[in-house]
Coordinates of C-alpha atoms in Angstrom, one line a residue:
M1 CA -80.4 -103.5 25.7
A2 CA -83.3 -101.3 24.0
A3 CA -82.4 -102.2 20.9
A4 CA -81.6 -105.9 21.2
M5 CA -85.5 -106.1 23.1
Q6 CA -86.3 -104.0 19.9
D7 CA -84.8 -106.8 17.9
W8 CA -86.4 -109.5 19.9
L9 CA -89.7 -108.2 20.1
P10 CA -90.8 -108.6 16.2
W11 CA -89.2 -112.3 16.6
S12 CA -91.4 -112.7 19.7
L13 CA -94.5 -111.7 17.5
L14 CA -93.8 -113.8 14.4
L15 CA -92.8 -116.7 17.0
L16 CA -96.1 -116.3 18.7
F17 CA -98.1 -116.2 15.3
L18 CA -96.4 -119.6 14.2
T19 CA -97.5 -121.0 17.0
W20 CA -101.0 -120.1 17.3
D21 CA -102.7 -122.7 15.8
T22 CA -100.1 -125.2 17.3
S23 CA -101.9 -125.1 20.8
A24 CA -104.9 -127.1 19.2
F25 CA -102.5 -129.2 16.5
Y26 CA -101.0 -132.0 18.2
V27 CA -98.7 -135.4 16.2
P28 CA -100.7 -138.2 16.9
G29 CA -99.1 -141.0 19.4
V30 CA -100.9 -143.7 17.6
A31 CA -102.5 -144.3 14.6
P32 CA -106.1 -144.0 13.6
I33 CA -108.0 -146.7 13.9
N34 CA -110.0 -147.9 11.1
F35 CA -113.5 -149.6 12.4
H36 CA -116.2 -151.5 10.2
Q37 CA -119.6 -151.6 10.5
N38 CA -120.4 -153.6 13.9
D39 CA -116.8 -153.7 14.9
P40 CA -116.7 -153.8 18.4
V41 CA -115.4 -150.2 20.0
E42 CA -113.7 -151.0 23.4
I43 CA -114.6 -148.8 26.4
K44 CA -111.9 -148.6 29.0
A45 CA -112.1 -146.9 32.6
V46 CA -109.2 -144.9 33.8
K47 CA -109.8 -143.8 37.1
L48 CA -112.1 -141.7 39.2
T49 CA -110.8 -138.0 40.5
S50 CA -112.1 -135.6 42.7
S51 CA -110.8 -131.6 43.1
R52 CA -112.1 -131.9 46.6
T53 CA -109.8 -134.7 47.9
Q54 CA -107.7 -134.1 45.1
L55 CA -107.0 -138.8 45.7
P56 CA -107.6 -140.5 42.4
Y57 CA -109.1 -143.8 42.9
E58 CA -109.1 -147.2 40.6
Y59 CA -112.2 -147.6 38.7
Y60 CA -113.1 -150.9 40.5
S61 CA -112.1 -149.7 44.1
L62 CA -116.1 -148.8 43.8
P63 CA -118.4 -151.9 43.3
F64 CA -119.4 -151.0 39.3
C65 CA -120.1 -154.2 37.3
Q66 CA -117.0 -156.4 36.3
P67 CA -115.9 -158.2 33.3
S68 CA -114.9 -161.7 33.5
T69 CA -111.7 -161.2 33.3
I70 CA -110.1 -158.0 34.1
T71 CA -107.8 -156.5 32.4
Y72 CA -105.3 -154.0 33.2
K73 CA -103.2 -152.0 30.7
A74 CA -99.5 -151.5 31.1
E75 CA -98.9 -147.8 31.5
N76 CA -95.9 -146.0 31.3
L77 CA -94.0 -143.9 33.9
G78 CA -96.2 -140.6 33.6
E79 CA -99.4 -142.7 34.3
V80 CA -98.5 -144.0 36.5
L81 CA -97.3 -140.9 38.5
R82 CA -100.7 -139.4 37.7
G83 CA -102.8 -142.4 39.0
D84 CA -104.1 -143.7 36.0
R85 CA -105.0 -147.7 36.0
I86 CA -106.3 -148.2 32.8
V87 CA -108.7 -151.4 33.0
N88 CA -111.5 -152.9 30.9
T89 CA -115.5 -152.3 31.1
P90 CA -118.3 -155.0 30.3
F91 CA -119.7 -152.0 28.1
Q92 CA -120.7 -153.9 24.6
V93 CA -119.9 -150.9 22.1
L94 CA -120.6 -151.8 18.3
M95 CA -119.5 -149.5 15.6
N96 CA -122.3 -147.5 14.3
S97 CA -124.8 -150.2 15.9
E98 CA -127.5 -148.6 17.8
K99 CA -128.5 -149.7 21.8
K100 CA -131.5 -148.0 23.6
C101 CA -131.4 -149.7 26.7
E102 CA -128.9 -153.0 28.6
V103 CA -128.4 -153.9 31.8
L104 CA -124.9 -153.9 32.4
C105 CA -124.8 -156.8 35.1
G106 CA -126.7 -159.1 36.9
K107 CA -128.4 -162.4 35.6
S108 CA -131.3 -162.4 34.1
N109 CA -133.7 -159.7 35.3
K110 CA -132.4 -159.7 39.0
P111 CA -130.9 -156.6 40.4
M112 CA -127.9 -155.8 41.9
T113 CA -127.3 -155.7 45.5
L114 CA -124.8 -153.0 47.1
S115 CA -124.1 -154.2 50.9
V116 CA -123.9 -151.9 53.7
E117 CA -120.1 -150.7 53.4
E118 CA -120.1 -151.0 49.4
S119 CA -122.9 -148.7 49.9
R120 CA -121.8 -146.7 52.3
L121 CA -118.5 -146.2 50.3
V122 CA -120.1 -144.7 47.2
A123 CA -121.9 -142.5 49.2
E124 CA -118.8 -141.1 50.5
R125 CA -117.6 -140.5 46.8
I126 CA -120.5 -138.9 45.6
S127 CA -120.6 -136.5 48.5
E128 CA -117.0 -136.0 47.5
D129 CA -117.9 -135.0 44.1
Y130 CA -116.2 -137.8 42.5
Y131 CA -116.0 -137.9 38.5
V132 CA -115.8 -141.0 36.7
H133 CA -113.2 -141.1 33.7
L134 CA -114.0 -143.4 30.8
I135 CA -112.2 -143.4 27.1
A136 CA -113.5 -145.0 24.3
D137 CA -110.8 -145.6 21.2
N138 CA -108.2 -143.4 23.5
L139 CA -110.4 -140.7 23.8
P140 CA -112.2 -139.0 26.8
V141 CA -115.1 -139.2 27.5
A142 CA -117.0 -136.0 27.9
T143 CA -120.3 -134.6 29.1
R144 CA -121.9 -132.1 27.3
L145 CA -122.8 -128.5 29.3
E146 CA -125.0 -125.9 27.6
L147 CA -125.1 -122.8 28.9
Y148 CA -126.6 -119.5 27.9
S149 CA -124.8 -116.9 26.5
N150 CA -127.5 -113.9 26.5
R151 CA -129.4 -112.5 29.3
D152 CA -132.1 -111.4 27.3
G153 CA -135.6 -111.6 28.8
D154 CA -136.5 -113.0 25.4
D155 CA -135.8 -116.9 25.2
K156 CA -136.0 -116.9 21.5
K157 CA -132.7 -114.3 21.5
K158 CA -130.6 -116.8 24.1
E159 CA -127.8 -118.6 22.5
K160 CA -126.2 -121.7 23.7
D161 CA -122.8 -121.7 24.8
V162 CA -121.4 -125.3 24.3
Q163 CA -119.1 -126.5 27.0
F164 CA -117.5 -129.8 27.5
E165 CA -116.8 -131.4 31.2
H166 CA -113.8 -134.2 31.5
G167 CA -115.7 -137.4 32.9
Y168 CA -119.0 -137.6 34.2
R169 CA -120.3 -136.6 37.9
L170 CA -120.6 -140.1 40.2
G171 CA -124.0 -138.8 41.4
F172 CA -125.5 -135.8 43.3
T173 CA -126.7 -134.8 46.7
D174 CA -130.7 -133.5 46.7
V175 CA -131.4 -132.7 50.2
N176 CA -129.6 -134.5 52.2
K177 CA -129.9 -137.2 50.0
I178 CA -127.2 -139.5 47.8
Y179 CA -128.2 -140.3 44.5
L180 CA -125.8 -142.3 42.0
H181 CA -126.0 -141.9 38.0
N182 CA -126.5 -146.1 37.8
H183 CA -127.6 -144.9 33.5
L184 CA -125.0 -144.0 31.0
S185 CA -126.0 -142.6 27.6
F186 CA -123.3 -143.2 25.4
I187 CA -122.9 -140.9 22.3
L188 CA -119.8 -141.3 20.3
Y189 CA -120.0 -139.4 16.5
Y190 CA -117.7 -141.0 13.7
H191 CA -115.9 -139.7 11.0
R192 CA -117.0 -141.9 7.5
E193 CA -113.9 -141.8 5.5
D194 CA -113.6 -141.3 1.9
L195 CA -113.3 -145.0 -0.3
E196 CA -113.0 -146.4 -3.5
E197 CA -116.5 -147.9 -4.6
D198 CA -115.1 -151.4 -4.5
Q199 CA -114.3 -150.7 -0.8
E200 CA -116.3 -151.4 2.6
H201 CA -116.4 -148.1 4.2
T202 CA -114.9 -147.6 7.6
Y203 CA -115.3 -145.3 10.5
R204 CA -113.0 -143.4 13.2
V205 CA -114.4 -142.0 16.4
V206 CA -114.0 -138.7 16.6
R207 CA -116.2 -137.3 20.0
F208 CA -117.2 -139.6 23.0
E209 CA -119.7 -138.0 25.2
V210 CA -122.2 -139.4 27.7
I211 CA -125.2 -138.3 29.3
P212 CA -125.5 -139.5 32.9
Q213 CA -129.0 -140.4 34.8
S214 CA -130.1 -141.7 37.8
I215 CA -133.2 -144.2 37.7
R216 CA -135.0 -146.0 40.6
L217 CA -135.2 -150.0 40.2
E218 CA -138.5 -149.8 40.2
D219 CA -139.0 -147.5 37.0
L220 CA -136.2 -149.2 34.8
K221 CA -137.9 -152.7 33.8
A222 CA -135.5 -155.2 32.9
D223 CA -136.1 -159.1 30.6
E224 CA -134.4 -161.8 30.5
K225 CA -132.2 -161.1 27.7
S226 CA -130.7 -157.9 30.0
S227 CA -132.8 -156.0 27.5
C228 CA -134.4 -153.0 29.5
T229 CA -137.1 -149.9 28.9
L230 CA -136.4 -146.5 30.1
P231 CA -139.5 -144.9 31.6
E232 CA -140.7 -142.1 29.4
G233 CA -141.1 -138.3 29.9
T234 CA -139.7 -137.0 33.5
N235 CA -141.7 -139.7 35.6
S236 CA -139.3 -141.5 36.8
S237 CA -137.6 -140.5 40.3
P238 CA -133.7 -140.9 41.0
Q239 CA -132.0 -144.0 41.8
E240 CA -131.1 -143.6 46.2
I241 CA -128.5 -144.7 47.8
D242 CA -128.6 -145.0 51.5
P243 CA -125.4 -145.7 53.3
T244 CA -127.2 -147.4 55.9
K245 CA -129.1 -150.1 54.1
E246 CA -128.5 -152.8 51.7
N247 CA -129.5 -150.8 48.2
Q248 CA -130.7 -152.4 44.8
L249 CA -130.4 -151.1 41.7
Y250 CA -129.7 -151.9 38.1
F251 CA -126.6 -150.6 36.1
T252 CA -128.0 -149.7 32.6
Y253 CA -126.4 -147.8 29.4
S254 CA -127.3 -147.2 26.2
V255 CA -125.6 -146.0 22.7
H256 CA -126.1 -143.8 20.1
W257 CA -123.9 -142.7 17.2
E258 CA -123.9 -139.7 15.6
E259 CA -121.6 -139.0 11.8
S260 CA -119.8 -136.3 12.4
D261 CA -117.7 -133.9 9.5
I262 CA -114.4 -133.8 12.0
K263 CA -111.8 -135.5 11.2
W264 CA -109.7 -137.6 12.9
A265 CA -106.6 -135.5 13.3
S266 CA -108.3 -132.5 14.9
R267 CA -110.6 -134.6 16.7
W268 CA -108.7 -133.5 20.1
D269 CA -109.5 -129.7 19.7
T270 CA -113.3 -130.4 21.5
Y271 CA -110.9 -131.1 24.8
L272 CA -108.2 -128.4 24.1
T273 CA -109.9 -125.4 23.1
M274 CA -112.1 -125.0 26.5
S275 CA -109.6 -122.2 27.6
D276 CA -110.7 -118.7 27.2
V277 CA -108.2 -118.0 24.3
Q278 CA -108.6 -114.1 24.7
I279 CA -107.0 -113.9 28.2
H280 CA -104.1 -115.8 26.6
W281 CA -103.6 -113.1 24.3
F282 CA -104.1 -110.7 27.3
S283 CA -101.4 -112.1 29.4
I284 CA -99.2 -112.0 26.6
I285 CA -99.9 -108.1 25.9
N286 CA -99.8 -107.7 29.7
S287 CA -95.9 -109.6 29.7
V288 CA -94.5 -107.4 27.1
V289 CA -95.3 -104.5 28.6
V290 CA -93.7 -105.4 31.9
V291 CA -90.5 -106.7 29.6
F292 CA -90.7 -103.4 28.0
F293 CA -90.5 -101.5 31.5
L294 CA -87.8 -103.4 33.0
S295 CA -86.2 -102.1 29.4
G296 CA -86.4 -98.3 29.8
I297 CA -85.4 -99.1 33.5
L298 CA -82.2 -101.4 31.5
S299 CA -81.4 -98.7 29.4
M300 CA -81.5 -95.9 31.3
I301 CA -78.9 -97.4 33.9
I302 CA -77.0 -98.7 31.2
I303 CA -76.8 -95.7 28.8
R304 CA -76.9 -93.0 31.2
T305 CA -75.5 -94.0 34.5
L306 CA -73.4 -96.4 33.6
R307 CA -71.6 -94.8 30.7
K308 CA -70.9 -92.0 32.9
D309 CA -69.6 -94.0 36.2
I310 CA -67.2 -95.8 33.5
A311 CA -66.0 -92.2 31.7
N312 CA -65.4 -90.9 35.1
Y313 CA -63.6 -93.8 36.8
N314 CA -61.1 -94.0 33.5
K315 CA -60.1 -90.7 33.4
E316 CA -56.6 -89.9 34.6
D317 CA -57.0 -87.0 36.7
D318 CA -58.9 -86.5 39.4
I319 CA -59.6 -90.0 40.0
E320 CA -59.8 -89.8 44.3
D321 CA -62.6 -87.4 43.0
T322 CA -65.0 -89.1 41.1
M323 CA -64.1 -92.5 43.1
E324 CA -66.5 -90.4 45.5
E325 CA -69.1 -89.9 43.6
S326 CA -70.4 -94.0 42.8
G327 CA -70.1 -96.9 45.1
W328 CA -69.6 -100.2 42.3
K329 CA -66.2 -99.3 41.6
L330 CA -65.0 -99.1 45.3
V331 CA -66.1 -102.3 45.6
H332 CA -63.8 -103.7 42.8
G333 CA -61.4 -105.9 45.1
D334 CA -64.0 -107.7 46.8
V335 CA -66.4 -108.2 44.2
F336 CA -65.3 -111.2 43.7
R337 CA -64.3 -112.8 46.6
P338 CA -66.0 -116.2 46.8
P339 CA -68.8 -116.7 49.3
Q340 CA -69.5 -118.3 52.2
Y341 CA -70.7 -122.4 51.5
P342 CA -69.4 -122.3 47.9
M343 CA -70.0 -125.7 47.4
I344 CA -73.4 -125.5 48.2
L345 CA -74.3 -122.4 45.7
S346 CA -72.9 -124.1 43.0
S347 CA -74.6 -127.4 43.7
L348 CA -77.9 -125.4 43.6
L349 CA -77.4 -123.2 40.6
G350 CA -75.9 -126.5 38.6
S351 CA -79.8 -128.2 39.8
G352 CA -80.9 -125.0 38.6
I353 CA -78.8 -125.8 35.0
Q354 CA -80.5 -129.2 34.9
L355 CA -84.2 -127.5 35.8
F356 CA -83.9 -125.2 33.0
C357 CA -82.7 -127.3 30.4
M358 CA -85.3 -129.6 31.2
I359 CA -88.2 -127.3 31.2
L360 CA -86.8 -125.7 28.2
I361 CA -87.3 -128.7 25.8
V362 CA -90.5 -130.1 27.2
I363 CA -92.2 -126.7 26.6
F364 CA -90.3 -126.6 23.2
V365 CA -91.0 -130.2 22.0
A366 CA -94.9 -129.8 23.2
M367 CA -95.3 -126.7 21.5
L368 CA -94.6 -128.1 18.2
G369 CA -97.4 -130.8 19.0
M370 CA -95.2 -133.8 19.8
L371 CA -96.2 -134.4 23.3
S372 CA -100.0 -135.5 22.7
P373 CA -102.2 -135.9 24.9
S374 CA -103.4 -138.9 23.1
S375 CA -100.2 -140.3 24.7
R376 CA -101.1 -140.3 28.1
G377 CA -98.5 -139.8 30.6
A378 CA -95.9 -138.8 27.9
L379 CA -95.0 -135.2 29.0
M380 CA -94.6 -136.2 32.9
T381 CA -92.2 -139.1 31.5
T382 CA -90.5 -137.1 29.2
A383 CA -89.8 -134.4 32.0
C384 CA -88.5 -137.3 34.6
F385 CA -85.9 -138.7 31.6
L386 CA -85.2 -135.7 30.8
F387 CA -84.5 -134.0 34.0
M388 CA -82.3 -137.1 34.4
F389 CA -80.2 -136.9 31.5
M390 CA -79.7 -133.3 31.8
G391 CA -77.6 -134.5 34.6
V392 CA -74.1 -133.5 32.7
F393 CA -75.6 -129.8 32.0
G394 CA -75.8 -129.0 35.8
G395 CA -73.0 -131.1 36.5
F396 CA -70.7 -129.1 34.2
S397 CA -72.0 -125.9 35.1
A398 CA -71.5 -126.6 38.9
G399 CA -68.3 -127.7 38.2
R400 CA -67.2 -124.9 36.7
L401 CA -68.8 -122.4 38.9
Y402 CA -67.3 -124.4 42.0
R403 CA -63.9 -124.4 40.5
T404 CA -63.7 -120.3 40.2
L405 CA -65.4 -119.8 43.6
K406 CA -62.3 -121.8 44.9
G407 CA -63.1 -125.2 45.4
H408 CA -61.1 -128.2 46.1
R409 CA -63.4 -131.0 47.0
W410 CA -64.9 -131.6 43.2
K411 CA -66.0 -135.1 44.6
K412 CA -68.1 -133.7 47.6
G413 CA -69.3 -131.2 45.7
A414 CA -70.3 -133.5 42.3
F415 CA -72.3 -135.5 45.3
C416 CA -73.9 -132.7 46.5
T417 CA -75.6 -131.5 43.3
A418 CA -76.5 -135.0 42.3
T419 CA -78.3 -135.3 45.6
L420 CA -79.3 -132.3 47.0
Y421 CA -82.5 -131.0 45.6
P422 CA -83.5 -134.5 44.0
G423 CA -82.9 -135.5 47.5
V424 CA -85.3 -132.8 48.9
V425 CA -88.1 -134.0 46.0
F426 CA -87.9 -137.4 46.8
G427 CA -88.2 -137.4 50.9
I428 CA -91.0 -135.1 50.9
C429 CA -93.0 -137.1 47.6
F430 CA -92.3 -140.1 49.4
I431 CA -93.9 -138.6 53.1
L432 CA -96.7 -137.6 50.7
N433 CA -96.7 -140.8 49.1
C434 CA -97.0 -142.8 52.5
F435 CA -100.1 -141.0 53.5
I436 CA -101.6 -141.9 49.8
W437 CA -100.8 -145.5 50.4
G438 CA -102.9 -145.2 54.1
K439 CA -105.9 -144.0 52.0
H440 CA -106.0 -147.0 49.3
S441 CA -105.9 -144.5 46.0
S442 CA -104.6 -145.1 42.7
G443 CA -102.2 -142.3 42.8
A444 CA -99.6 -143.5 45.6
V445 CA -97.3 -144.9 43.6
P446 CA -96.2 -148.5 43.6
F447 CA -93.2 -149.6 45.8
P448 CA -91.3 -151.4 42.0
T449 CA -91.9 -147.9 40.3
M450 CA -90.0 -145.8 43.6
V451 CA -87.8 -148.6 43.0
A452 CA -87.2 -147.5 39.3
L453 CA -87.1 -143.8 40.0
L454 CA -84.3 -144.8 42.6
C455 CA -82.2 -146.7 39.9
M456 CA -83.0 -143.5 37.4
W457 CA -81.7 -141.4 40.0
F458 CA -78.1 -143.4 40.9
G459 CA -77.8 -145.3 38.0
I460 CA -78.2 -142.4 35.2
S461 CA -78.7 -138.8 36.9
L462 CA -75.7 -139.4 39.4
P463 CA -73.1 -141.0 36.8
L464 CA -73.6 -138.0 34.7
V465 CA -73.5 -135.3 37.0
Y466 CA -69.9 -136.6 37.7
L467 CA -69.3 -136.8 34.6
G468 CA -70.3 -133.2 34.3
Y469 CA -68.6 -132.2 36.9
Y470 CA -65.2 -133.8 36.4
F471 CA -65.3 -132.0 32.8
G472 CA -66.2 -128.7 34.4
F473 CA -64.1 -128.8 37.3
R474 CA -61.0 -129.7 34.9
K475 CA -62.0 -126.9 32.5
Q476 CA -60.5 -123.3 33.0
P477 CA -62.5 -121.3 35.6
Y478 CA -64.5 -118.4 34.4
D479 CA -62.1 -115.4 34.1
N480 CA -63.2 -112.7 36.3
P481 CA -61.1 -109.0 35.6
V482 CA -60.0 -107.2 38.6
R483 CA -57.9 -109.3 41.3
T484 CA -59.2 -109.9 44.4
N485 CA -58.1 -108.1 47.7
Q486 CA -56.1 -110.2 50.4
I487 CA -58.0 -108.2 53.2
P488 CA -62.1 -107.7 52.9
R489 CA -63.4 -104.2 52.5
Q490 CA -65.7 -103.0 55.1
I491 CA -69.1 -102.6 53.8
P492 CA -71.1 -100.0 55.2
E493 CA -74.5 -99.6 56.9
Q494 CA -77.1 -100.4 54.5
R495 CA -80.7 -98.7 53.9
W496 CA -83.7 -100.1 55.1
Y497 CA -84.5 -100.9 51.4
M498 CA -81.1 -102.8 50.7
N499 CA -82.5 -105.6 53.5
R500 CA -82.7 -109.1 51.7
F501 CA -86.1 -109.5 52.2
V502 CA -87.4 -106.3 50.9
G503 CA -85.5 -107.3 47.8
I504 CA -86.7 -110.5 47.3
L505 CA -90.4 -108.6 47.3
M506 CA -89.4 -105.4 44.7
A507 CA -87.9 -108.1 42.5
G508 CA -90.3 -111.0 42.7
I509 CA -93.5 -108.8 41.6
L510 CA -92.7 -108.0 38.6
P511 CA -91.5 -111.4 36.8
F512 CA -95.0 -112.6 38.0
G513 CA -96.5 -110.2 37.0
A514 CA -95.4 -111.6 33.6
M515 CA -96.9 -114.8 34.2
F516 CA -99.5 -114.7 36.8
I517 CA -102.4 -115.3 34.2
E518 CA -100.6 -118.4 32.8
L519 CA -100.2 -119.6 36.2
F520 CA -104.1 -119.4 37.1
F521 CA -104.4 -122.0 33.6
I522 CA -101.7 -124.2 35.0
F523 CA -103.0 -124.7 38.4
S524 CA -106.2 -125.6 36.8
A525 CA -104.9 -128.2 35.0
I526 CA -103.4 -129.4 37.5
W527 CA -106.0 -129.2 40.9
E528 CA -109.2 -129.1 39.1
N529 CA -108.1 -132.3 36.4
Q530 CA -108.3 -130.2 33.5
F531 CA -106.5 -130.2 30.3
Y532 CA -103.3 -127.8 29.5
Y533 CA -102.1 -127.9 26.1
L534 CA -101.5 -124.0 25.5
F535 CA -97.9 -125.0 24.6
G536 CA -97.3 -122.1 22.1
F537 CA -98.4 -119.4 24.2
L538 CA -96.3 -120.9 27.7
F539 CA -93.6 -121.4 25.6
L540 CA -93.7 -116.9 25.3
V541 CA -94.0 -116.4 28.1
F542 CA -91.1 -118.9 29.4
I543 CA -89.0 -116.4 27.2
I544 CA -90.7 -113.2 28.6
L545 CA -90.2 -115.0 32.2
V546 CA -86.3 -115.7 31.6
V547 CA -85.5 -111.9 29.6
S548 CA -87.6 -109.7 33.0
C549 CA -85.7 -112.2 35.6
S550 CA -82.0 -110.9 33.9
Q551 CA -83.3 -107.4 34.0
I552 CA -84.4 -107.6 37.3
S553 CA -82.0 -109.2 39.1
I554 CA -79.1 -107.1 36.8
V555 CA -81.2 -103.8 38.0
M556 CA -81.1 -105.2 41.7
V557 CA -77.4 -106.3 41.4
Y558 CA -76.4 -103.4 40.6
F559 CA -78.2 -101.5 43.4
Q560 CA -76.3 -103.2 45.9
L561 CA -72.7 -102.5 44.6
C562 CA -73.5 -99.1 44.3
A563 CA -74.4 -99.7 47.5
E564 CA -70.7 -100.8 48.5
D565 CA -72.2 -104.4 49.6
Y566 CA -70.1 -106.8 47.5
R567 CA -71.7 -109.9 48.8
W568 CA -73.9 -110.5 45.9
W569 CA -73.4 -113.8 45.4
W570 CA -76.3 -115.6 47.3
R571 CA -77.9 -112.1 47.4
N572 CA -78.9 -112.1 43.7
F573 CA -79.5 -115.8 43.6
L574 CA -81.7 -115.4 46.5
V575 CA -83.1 -112.2 45.2
S576 CA -83.8 -112.9 41.7
G577 CA -85.8 -115.9 43.1
G578 CA -88.5 -113.5 44.9
S579 CA -91.1 -114.8 42.2
A580 CA -91.7 -117.9 44.0
F581 CA -92.9 -116.2 47.3
Y582 CA -95.6 -114.9 45.1
V583 CA -96.6 -118.1 43.6
L584 CA -96.2 -119.8 46.8
V585 CA -99.4 -116.5 48.1
Y586 CA -100.7 -116.8 44.7
A587 CA -101.2 -120.9 46.0
I588 CA -102.4 -119.9 49.3
F589 CA -105.0 -117.8 47.8
Y590 CA -106.0 -120.7 44.6
F591 CA -106.6 -122.9 47.8
V592 CA -108.5 -120.7 49.8
N593 CA -111.2 -119.3 46.8
K594 CA -110.8 -121.8 44.0
L595 CA -110.7 -125.2 46.2
D596 CA -113.3 -126.8 48.0
I597 CA -110.9 -129.3 50.0
V598 CA -111.2 -129.1 53.7
E599 CA -110.0 -132.9 55.0
F600 CA -106.4 -132.9 56.3
I601 CA -104.7 -135.3 53.9
P602 CA -105.9 -133.7 50.7
S603 CA -104.4 -130.1 52.1
L604 CA -101.4 -131.9 53.1
L605 CA -101.0 -132.8 49.2
Y606 CA -101.6 -129.4 48.4
F607 CA -99.1 -127.7 50.0
G608 CA -97.0 -130.6 49.9
Y609 CA -96.8 -130.9 45.9
T610 CA -97.0 -126.8 46.2
A611 CA -93.9 -126.8 48.2
L612 CA -92.2 -128.6 45.1
M613 CA -93.3 -126.4 42.8
V614 CA -92.3 -123.2 44.8
L615 CA -88.3 -124.8 45.6
S616 CA -88.4 -125.6 41.7
F617 CA -89.7 -122.5 40.6
W618 CA -87.1 -120.7 42.9
L619 CA -84.3 -122.5 41.8
L620 CA -85.0 -122.3 38.3
T621 CA -85.4 -118.0 38.3
G622 CA -82.9 -117.7 40.7
T623 CA -80.6 -119.4 38.4
I624 CA -81.5 -117.4 35.4
G625 CA -80.9 -114.6 38.0
F626 CA -78.1 -115.0 38.7
Y627 CA -75.8 -115.5 35.4
A628 CA -77.3 -112.8 34.2
A629 CA -76.0 -110.4 36.8
Y630 CA -72.7 -112.4 36.6
M631 CA -72.4 -111.8 33.0
F632 CA -73.2 -108.1 33.7
V633 CA -70.8 -107.9 36.7
R634 CA -67.8 -109.3 34.8
K635 CA -69.2 -107.1 31.9
I636 CA -68.4 -103.3 33.7
Y637 CA -65.2 -104.5 35.9
A638 CA -63.7 -105.3 32.5
A639 CA -64.8 -101.9 31.5
V640 CA -63.2 -99.7 33.9
K641 CA -59.4 -99.3 33.7
I642 CA -57.9 -100.5 37.6
D643 CA -54.7 -99.4 38.7

């Protein structure tokens, strides 16, 4: 095993270097759009989000200015599940054409009036820290944040550290007063394409920034042509929203264009390089150390202990004395005895195989750059469809294992495999969806989409699981190297450290330690509306997770068999998924320390979706550990001469 690890690590490091640039590279989901001078650049709205409520809303759920005709974009499955509702807006933006200040809506110079109910709703959304997300040429809007990295007293030595925030804040609060950002200064960057002399220059949008401002009605001077004049300097006051009465205001915007050297193929780099890459390097080094540690333990067990045991067991003389030295050969007649509830065990392992295949393909394809963030919802759509189609592999593995465990009711086993885990997921999501419906959030899955998901489940996944289960059940069962006795052997009293929960704590800490830093960035992407696109690192961490789960599972099953406890099937499956317990603990820690969620429904959503993540992670790691331990047990008993 040590030699195998030495062979594996150089290839892993080579893979890391090859995928280093992949974290910022992507294959575009759409072809670039070339704009000519004064061509319209459409500004669309995506949604409103808040990390405090975790409830997205449609753009026009608030009283923003509306165009004459509202047109929603046809979303894919991933966009619907994310709560995106892309819609047109009345912003008039022309390529490379400046606008100093223009009123967005309202007739001539008459301001817009918000009713008491609308004012209360706007004030509520501002107090909940909602962000507005717009896109131009499929590029999301970002707010520039300039931070000073040096702490010297001399201002000249201070260097600005530029970061970008997705979307822009709807407003802000100050001394119990609520203010709305009613003026947007758009800054769009374009790249001029090199063409021949006879052709007209074309432009491509490569960055979309916004500077939100709050300017009260009295300081904005509008004329009958919908033009306005911004106040000079810092003399203006912000636009207050009083939730107890009607409020009058202007929605205004300005447009500024700047030329950029950034090419179209690299325009997403600004959004994808927001995370500190050095932390990912630390995570990888930390994970490799964990794997080396496990490899050392495993090598010691296999090279020193197992070889010695097998050599002693295979001696023809003095067999009775050698059998007293160690316990794992004593249970050879019971180690392959079928466990309780073999149908449920094989069904859960089948779902684990289904998850493993889906996650491996999704991460690998995303690492190659084929699931671009410009193709909104592509990652989630691909994951859903892949899980459905991987049902054939899950069914095959579950059917073959079920037959190995002396099962006979293959039709019932196939139905259990196809419905047990997906049924739990669908049930929890449906209950959570009812609460989201009650909040009128765009995050609620529409009823037609839910029916479509059910049709995918019963029309694609279920038949494929049955098909795979049928062929897996007909295939020759796994060949166990020793026969099972008719009478079960008595299990001696176990020490306290062989307790199942203690085993979960011991087995889960090392695989979790190999991946917890990456888990922070994944949680930030999910719950704090950040982009996650470092799939090169994620793929390597996933490989390390598979190796560490396999190794710790082999160690734990070896200790259990040495204690003459042959009931390893269920125990190994549960213990191998022990890192899911630490994921749950980390999720609670993240909720308490990182998020500012205080209301009941957002908290319910967080822990509901976290429960699904923990369940899926337990199935994944438990399946990896189970099959590693099963191969190990078959290998060691095949190497021993049994009389």
